[in-house]
Coordinates of C-alpha atoms in Angstrom, one line a residue:
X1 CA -0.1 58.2 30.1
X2 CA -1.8 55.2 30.4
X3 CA -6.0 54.9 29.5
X4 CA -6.8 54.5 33.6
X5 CA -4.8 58.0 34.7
X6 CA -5.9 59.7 31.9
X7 CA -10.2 58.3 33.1
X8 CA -8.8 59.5 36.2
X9 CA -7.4 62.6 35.5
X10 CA -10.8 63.6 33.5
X11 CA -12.4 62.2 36.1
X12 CA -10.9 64.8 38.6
X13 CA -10.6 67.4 35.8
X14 CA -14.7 66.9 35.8
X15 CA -15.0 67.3 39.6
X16 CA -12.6 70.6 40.1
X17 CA -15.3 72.1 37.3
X18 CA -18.7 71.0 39.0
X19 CA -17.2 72.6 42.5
X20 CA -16.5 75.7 40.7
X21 CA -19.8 75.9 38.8
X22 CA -21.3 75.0 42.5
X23 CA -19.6 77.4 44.5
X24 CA -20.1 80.1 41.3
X25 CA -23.9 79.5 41.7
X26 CA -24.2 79.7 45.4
X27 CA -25.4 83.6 46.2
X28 CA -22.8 85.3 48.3
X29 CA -23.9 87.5 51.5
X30 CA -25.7 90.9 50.6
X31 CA -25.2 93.7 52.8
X32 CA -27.9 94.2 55.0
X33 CA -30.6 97.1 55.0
X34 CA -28.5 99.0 57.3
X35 CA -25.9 98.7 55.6
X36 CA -27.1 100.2 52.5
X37 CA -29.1 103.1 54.1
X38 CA -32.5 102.1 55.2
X39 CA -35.1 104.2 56.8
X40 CA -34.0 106.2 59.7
X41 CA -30.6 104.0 59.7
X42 CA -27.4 106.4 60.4
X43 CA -27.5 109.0 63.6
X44 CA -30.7 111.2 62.0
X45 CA -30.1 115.0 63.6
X46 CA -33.8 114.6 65.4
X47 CA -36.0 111.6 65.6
X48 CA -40.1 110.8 66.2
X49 CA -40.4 107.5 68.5
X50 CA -43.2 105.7 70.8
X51 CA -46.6 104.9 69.9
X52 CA -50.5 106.2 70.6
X53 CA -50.6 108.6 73.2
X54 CA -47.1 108.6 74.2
X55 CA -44.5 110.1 71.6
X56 CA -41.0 111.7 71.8
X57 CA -39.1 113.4 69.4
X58 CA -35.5 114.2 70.1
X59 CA -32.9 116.3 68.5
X60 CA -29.8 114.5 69.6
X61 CA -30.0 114.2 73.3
X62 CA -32.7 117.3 73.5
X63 CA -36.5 116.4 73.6
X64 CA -38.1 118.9 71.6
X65 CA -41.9 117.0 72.5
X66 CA -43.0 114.7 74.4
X67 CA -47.0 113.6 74.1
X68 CA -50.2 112.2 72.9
X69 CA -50.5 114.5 69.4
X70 CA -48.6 112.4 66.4
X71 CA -49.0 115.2 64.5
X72 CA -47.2 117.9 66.7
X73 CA -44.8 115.7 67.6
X74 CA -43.9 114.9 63.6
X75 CA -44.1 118.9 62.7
X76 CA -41.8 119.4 66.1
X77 CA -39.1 116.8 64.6
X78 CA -39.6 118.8 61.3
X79 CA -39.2 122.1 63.2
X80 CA -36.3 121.8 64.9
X81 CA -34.0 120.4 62.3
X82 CA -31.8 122.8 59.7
X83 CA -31.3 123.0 56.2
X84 CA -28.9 120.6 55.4
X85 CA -30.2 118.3 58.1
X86 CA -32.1 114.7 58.4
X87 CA -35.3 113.9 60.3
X88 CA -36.1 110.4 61.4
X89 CA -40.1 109.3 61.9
X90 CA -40.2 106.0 63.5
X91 CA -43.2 105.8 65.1
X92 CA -46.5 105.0 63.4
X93 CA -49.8 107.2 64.1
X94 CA -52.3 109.1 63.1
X95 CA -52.3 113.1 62.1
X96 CA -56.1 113.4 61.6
X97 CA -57.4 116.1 58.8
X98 CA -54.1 117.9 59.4
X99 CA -50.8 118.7 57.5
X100 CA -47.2 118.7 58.1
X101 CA -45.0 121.1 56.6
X102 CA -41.4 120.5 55.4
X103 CA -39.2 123.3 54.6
X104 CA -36.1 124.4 52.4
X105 CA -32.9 121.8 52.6
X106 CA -34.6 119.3 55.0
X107 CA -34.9 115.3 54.8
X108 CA -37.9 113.6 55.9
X109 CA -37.8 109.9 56.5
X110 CA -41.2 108.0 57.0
X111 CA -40.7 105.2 58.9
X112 CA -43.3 104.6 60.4
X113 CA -46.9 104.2 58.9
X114 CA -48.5 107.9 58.7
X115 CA -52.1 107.6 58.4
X116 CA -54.0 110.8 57.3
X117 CA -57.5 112.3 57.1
X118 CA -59.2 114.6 54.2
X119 CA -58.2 118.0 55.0
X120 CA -59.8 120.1 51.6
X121 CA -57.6 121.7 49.1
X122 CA -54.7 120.7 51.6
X123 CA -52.1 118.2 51.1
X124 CA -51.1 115.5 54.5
X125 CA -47.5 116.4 53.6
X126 CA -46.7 119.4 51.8
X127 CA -43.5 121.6 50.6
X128 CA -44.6 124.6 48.8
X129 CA -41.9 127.7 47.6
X130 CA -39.1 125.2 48.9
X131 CA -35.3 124.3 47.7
X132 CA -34.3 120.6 47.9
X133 CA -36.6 118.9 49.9
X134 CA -35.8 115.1 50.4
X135 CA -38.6 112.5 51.6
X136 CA -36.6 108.9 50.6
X137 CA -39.2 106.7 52.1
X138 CA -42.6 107.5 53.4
X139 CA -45.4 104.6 54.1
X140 CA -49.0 106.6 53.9
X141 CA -52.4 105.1 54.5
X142 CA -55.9 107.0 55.0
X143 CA -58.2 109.1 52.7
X144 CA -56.4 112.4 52.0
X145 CA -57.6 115.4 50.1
X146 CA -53.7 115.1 48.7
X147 CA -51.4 112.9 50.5
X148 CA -48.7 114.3 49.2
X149 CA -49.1 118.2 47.7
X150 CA -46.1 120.3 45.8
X151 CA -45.5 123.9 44.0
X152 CA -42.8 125.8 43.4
X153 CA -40.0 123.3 44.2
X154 CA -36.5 123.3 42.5
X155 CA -34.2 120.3 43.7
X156 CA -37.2 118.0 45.0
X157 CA -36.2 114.5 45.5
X158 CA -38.8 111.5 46.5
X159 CA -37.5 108.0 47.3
X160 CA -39.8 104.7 47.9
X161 CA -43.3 105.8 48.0
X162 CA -45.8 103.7 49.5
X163 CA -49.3 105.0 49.5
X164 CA -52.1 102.1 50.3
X165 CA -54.8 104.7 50.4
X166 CA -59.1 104.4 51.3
X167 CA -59.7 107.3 49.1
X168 CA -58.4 110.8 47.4
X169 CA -55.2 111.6 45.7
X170 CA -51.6 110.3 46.0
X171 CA -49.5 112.8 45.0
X172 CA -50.5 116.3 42.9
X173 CA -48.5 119.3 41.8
X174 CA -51.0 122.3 42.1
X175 CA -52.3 123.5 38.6
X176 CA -52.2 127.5 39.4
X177 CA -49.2 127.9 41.1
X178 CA -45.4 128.5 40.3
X179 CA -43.3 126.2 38.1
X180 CA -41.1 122.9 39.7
X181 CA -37.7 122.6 38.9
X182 CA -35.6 118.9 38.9
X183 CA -37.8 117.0 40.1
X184 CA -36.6 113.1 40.7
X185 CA -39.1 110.3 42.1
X186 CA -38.0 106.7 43.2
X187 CA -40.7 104.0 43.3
X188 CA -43.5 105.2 43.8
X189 CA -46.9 102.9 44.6
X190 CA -50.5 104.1 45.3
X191 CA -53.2 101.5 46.1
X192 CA -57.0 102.6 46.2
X193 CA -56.9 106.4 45.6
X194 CA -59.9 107.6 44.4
X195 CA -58.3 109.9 42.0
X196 CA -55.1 109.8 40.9
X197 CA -52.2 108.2 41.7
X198 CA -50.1 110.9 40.1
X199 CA -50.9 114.2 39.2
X200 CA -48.0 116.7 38.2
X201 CA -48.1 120.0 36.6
X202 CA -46.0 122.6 35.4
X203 CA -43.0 121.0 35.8
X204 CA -39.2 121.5 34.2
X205 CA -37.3 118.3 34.5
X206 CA -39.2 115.2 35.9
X207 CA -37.3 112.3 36.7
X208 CA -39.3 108.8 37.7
X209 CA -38.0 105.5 38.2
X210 CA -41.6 103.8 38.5
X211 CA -45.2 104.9 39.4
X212 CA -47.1 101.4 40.3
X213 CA -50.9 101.9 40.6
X214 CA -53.6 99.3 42.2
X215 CA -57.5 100.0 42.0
X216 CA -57.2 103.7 41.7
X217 CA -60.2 105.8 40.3
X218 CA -58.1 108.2 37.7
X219 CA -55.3 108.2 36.2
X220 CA -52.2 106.4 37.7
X221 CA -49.6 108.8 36.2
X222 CA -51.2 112.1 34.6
X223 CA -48.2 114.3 33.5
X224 CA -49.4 118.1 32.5
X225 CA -47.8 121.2 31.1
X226 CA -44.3 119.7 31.9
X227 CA -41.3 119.2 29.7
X228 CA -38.5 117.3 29.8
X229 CA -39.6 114.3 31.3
X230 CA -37.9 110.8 31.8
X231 CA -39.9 107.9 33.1
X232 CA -39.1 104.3 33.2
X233 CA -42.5 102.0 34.0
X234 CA -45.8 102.9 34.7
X235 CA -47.8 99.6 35.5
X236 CA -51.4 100.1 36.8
X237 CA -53.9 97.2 37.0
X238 CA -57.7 97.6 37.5
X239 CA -56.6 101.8 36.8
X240 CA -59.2 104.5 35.9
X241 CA -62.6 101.7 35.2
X242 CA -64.9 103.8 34.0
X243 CA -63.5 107.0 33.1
X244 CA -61.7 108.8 30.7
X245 CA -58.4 108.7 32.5
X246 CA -55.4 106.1 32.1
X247 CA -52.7 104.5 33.4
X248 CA -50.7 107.2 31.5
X249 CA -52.5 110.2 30.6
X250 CA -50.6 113.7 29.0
X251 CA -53.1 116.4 28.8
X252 CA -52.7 120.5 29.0
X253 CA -49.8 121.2 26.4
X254 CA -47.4 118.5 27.9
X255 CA -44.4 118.2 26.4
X256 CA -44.9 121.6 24.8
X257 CA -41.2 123.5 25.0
X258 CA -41.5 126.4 26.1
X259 CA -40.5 128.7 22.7
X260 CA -43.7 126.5 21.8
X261 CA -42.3 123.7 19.6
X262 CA -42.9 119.9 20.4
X263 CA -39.5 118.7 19.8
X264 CA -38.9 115.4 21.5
X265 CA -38.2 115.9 25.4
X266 CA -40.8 113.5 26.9
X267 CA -38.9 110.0 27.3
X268 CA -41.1 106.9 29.0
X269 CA -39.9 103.2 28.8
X270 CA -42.3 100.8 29.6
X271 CA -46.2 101.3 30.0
X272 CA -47.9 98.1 31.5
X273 CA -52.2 98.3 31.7
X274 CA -54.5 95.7 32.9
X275 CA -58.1 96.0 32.7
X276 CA -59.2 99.3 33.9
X277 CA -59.9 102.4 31.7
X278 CA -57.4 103.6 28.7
X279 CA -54.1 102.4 29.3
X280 CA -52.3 105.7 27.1
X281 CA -53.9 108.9 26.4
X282 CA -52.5 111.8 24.5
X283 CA -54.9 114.9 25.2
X284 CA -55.2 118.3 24.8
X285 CA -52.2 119.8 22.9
X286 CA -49.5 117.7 24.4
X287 CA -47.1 115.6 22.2
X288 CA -42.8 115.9 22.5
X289 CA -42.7 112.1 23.1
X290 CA -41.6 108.7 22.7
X291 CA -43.2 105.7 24.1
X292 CA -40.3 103.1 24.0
X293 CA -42.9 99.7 25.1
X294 CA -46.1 99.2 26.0
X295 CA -48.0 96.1 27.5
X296 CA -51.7 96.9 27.2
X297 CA -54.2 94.4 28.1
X298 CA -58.0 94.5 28.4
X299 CA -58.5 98.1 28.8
X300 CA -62.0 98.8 29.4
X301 CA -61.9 102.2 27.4
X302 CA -59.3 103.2 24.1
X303 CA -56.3 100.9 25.1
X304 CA -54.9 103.3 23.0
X305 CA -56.0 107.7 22.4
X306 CA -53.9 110.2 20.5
X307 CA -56.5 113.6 20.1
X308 CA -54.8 116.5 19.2
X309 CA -51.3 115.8 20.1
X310 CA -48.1 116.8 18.1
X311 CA -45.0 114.6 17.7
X312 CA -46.1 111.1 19.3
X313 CA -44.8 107.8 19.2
X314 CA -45.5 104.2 20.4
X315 CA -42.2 102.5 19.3
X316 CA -42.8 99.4 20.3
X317 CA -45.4 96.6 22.0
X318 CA -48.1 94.6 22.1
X319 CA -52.2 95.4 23.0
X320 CA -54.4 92.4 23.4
X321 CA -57.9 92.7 23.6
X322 CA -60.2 96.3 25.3
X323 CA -60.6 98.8 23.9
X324 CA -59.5 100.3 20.3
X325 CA -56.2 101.9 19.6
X326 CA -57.1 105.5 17.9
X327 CA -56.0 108.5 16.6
X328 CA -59.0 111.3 16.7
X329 CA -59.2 115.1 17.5
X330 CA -61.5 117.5 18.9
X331 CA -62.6 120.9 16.7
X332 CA -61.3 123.0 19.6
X333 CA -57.3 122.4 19.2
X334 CA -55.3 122.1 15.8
X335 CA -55.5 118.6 14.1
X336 CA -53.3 115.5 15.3
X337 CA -50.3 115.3 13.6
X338 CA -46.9 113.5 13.5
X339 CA -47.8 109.8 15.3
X340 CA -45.8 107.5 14.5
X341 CA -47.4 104.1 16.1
X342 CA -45.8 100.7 16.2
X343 CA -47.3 97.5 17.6
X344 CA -48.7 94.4 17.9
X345 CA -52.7 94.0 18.0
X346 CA -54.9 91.3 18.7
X347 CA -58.8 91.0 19.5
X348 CA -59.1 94.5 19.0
X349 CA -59.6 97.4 16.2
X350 CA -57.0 100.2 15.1
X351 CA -59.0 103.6 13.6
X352 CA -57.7 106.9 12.7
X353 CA -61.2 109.2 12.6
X354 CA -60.6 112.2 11.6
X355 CA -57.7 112.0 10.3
X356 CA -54.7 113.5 11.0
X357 CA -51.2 115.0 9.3
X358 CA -48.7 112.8 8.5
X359 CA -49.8 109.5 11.1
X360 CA -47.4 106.7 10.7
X361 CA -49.2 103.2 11.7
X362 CA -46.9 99.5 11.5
X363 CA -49.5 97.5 13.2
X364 CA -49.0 93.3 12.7
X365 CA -51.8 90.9 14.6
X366 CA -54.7 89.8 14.2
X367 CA -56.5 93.9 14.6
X368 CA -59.4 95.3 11.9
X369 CA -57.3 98.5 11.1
X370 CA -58.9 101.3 9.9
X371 CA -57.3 104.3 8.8
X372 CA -56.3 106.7 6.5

């Protein structure tokens, strides 16, 4: 071959690969929403449409309401579904200081935006002594006593969560009530709650993809008297300033098994915290868990507690500046024992005071550390 066709054939050669890379690089369709299963996409068995003062909900061809009250005409689409069966809220509106009620085996799709008032002790949305309740998207806005308020649930499944709140709490599993079973939560974000985000208890397999909190009061996930628990990433900025709480918080024997051991069955990923209060806190005889990352930075309180908790660990991350990173305990509850903590610490102290039993510390950075 002579010296030109073989330029030439590198030359071409050189053009067949930029083409491939081009056409490699260029993003091909996506299916649409629809496509994938979007709010109220599909033929829902009953659907909530119109808008203020002049709503309609229909099962199939069949209008079940027809009227000014949001609220009655939501609880009618609820109603008149089965177990088994899917309603569709498309319509935005208002309930006022009211709730709505979802029984056993039913889907509830939020479409729409629901905005709520403060009803007290009462949840906006609740599903108390039920079996596989489904709510896979659900936009909330208002200043609820509870927007959304659980007990006694086995099979519970929550999608993408969008609470952008003026006040109260996002989501809370009653303290004095009967044990949750399987529990499994999407995304989940809460904007200005006054409380928490997040508040479970007494709960027997958790499941959460994300909790993302924004300028809320408390905690933005606060996980008590449960056990095996999986979380992937709670990220809160500007969470709990002020208060004791944190962007994560275990308190009230979490994690505690229940033949009373604190074997490892409390999993969480990634913990992100921006300015705020704490950004982890251990509390109150809970322990059972690994902490795979965290991100912690300027934490107006401990960026950092562990007091009296059994079988912790930090594996892995970095805190910048706030508050100190600490082990402690209180005289009430049995000493802190078994921490292991890894991490990277800068513009900030690490203490251990009192104490505790066999605490493991690997800190690098540029941290005073001060322990025992």
């Amino acid at each position: 071959m002579s010296l030109t066709n073989r330029r030439l054939g590198f030359a071409v050669a050189a053009i067949v690969a930029l083409l491939a890379a081009l056409l490699a690089s260029v993003a091909l369709p996506q299916p649409t929403a629809s496509a994938q299963g979007s709010c109220g996409s599909g033929t829902p068995h009953a659907t909530v449409t119109g808008s203020s003062g002049a709503y309609v909900t229909r099962e199939g061809s069949t209008t079940v309401y027809s009227g000014s009250d949001y609220r009655a005409a939501v609880q009618a689409g609820v109603d008149t579904i089965s177990s088994g069966e899917r309603v569709a809220v498309m319509a935005s509106g208002s309930i006022g200081a009211n709730t709505i009620t979802i029984q056993s085996g039913k889907t509830f799709e939020g479409c729409g935006t629901i905005n709520v008032g403060n009803r007290s002790g009462r949840g906006a949305i609740e599903a108390i002594g039920t079996t596989n309740v489904r709510i896979p998207y659900l936009t909330m806005t208002g200043n609820p006593y509870f927007g959304l308020r659980f007990s006694g649930t086995n099979g519970l499944n929550l999608g993408q969560i969008t609470m952008n709140l003026s006040g109260g709490l996002g989501i809370r599993f009653d303290r004095d009530a009967a044990w949750n079973y399987n529990v499994t939560m999407g995304d989940i974000y809460v904007s200005g709650a006054g409380s928490h985000a997040v508040e479970t208890f007494k709960i027997d397999g958790l499941n959460i993809n994300s909790v993302t909190a924004r300028n809320v009061g408390e905690s933005g996930l606060l996980i008590q008297e449960s056990r095996n628990v999986w979380v992937g990433t709670v990220d809160g900025d500007n969470v709990a300033a002020g208060t004791g709480y944190a962007t994560l918080r275990f308190a009230n024997n979490n994690g505690q098994n229940a033949n009373g051991n604190y074997n490892t069955n409390v999993y969480v990923d990634n913990v992100i915290s921006r300015g705020g209060g704490r950004g982890v806190f251990c509390v109150s005889q809970s322990g059972g868990t690994v902490i795979q990352n965290v991100t912690l930075t300027n934490n107006g309180n401990n960026a950092v507690l562990i007091e009296n908790c059994y079988n912790f660990s930090i594996r892995g991350g970095t805190v910048n500046g706030g508050g100190e990173v600490r082990v402690a305990a209180r005289s009430e509850f049995p000493n802190t024992r078994d921490v292991w903590i890894t991490l990277t610490v800068n513009n900030t102290s690490v203490r251990e005071s009192p104490c505790g039993d066999n605490v493991n510390w690997t800190i690098s950075g540029n941290a005073s550390v001060n322990v025992c």
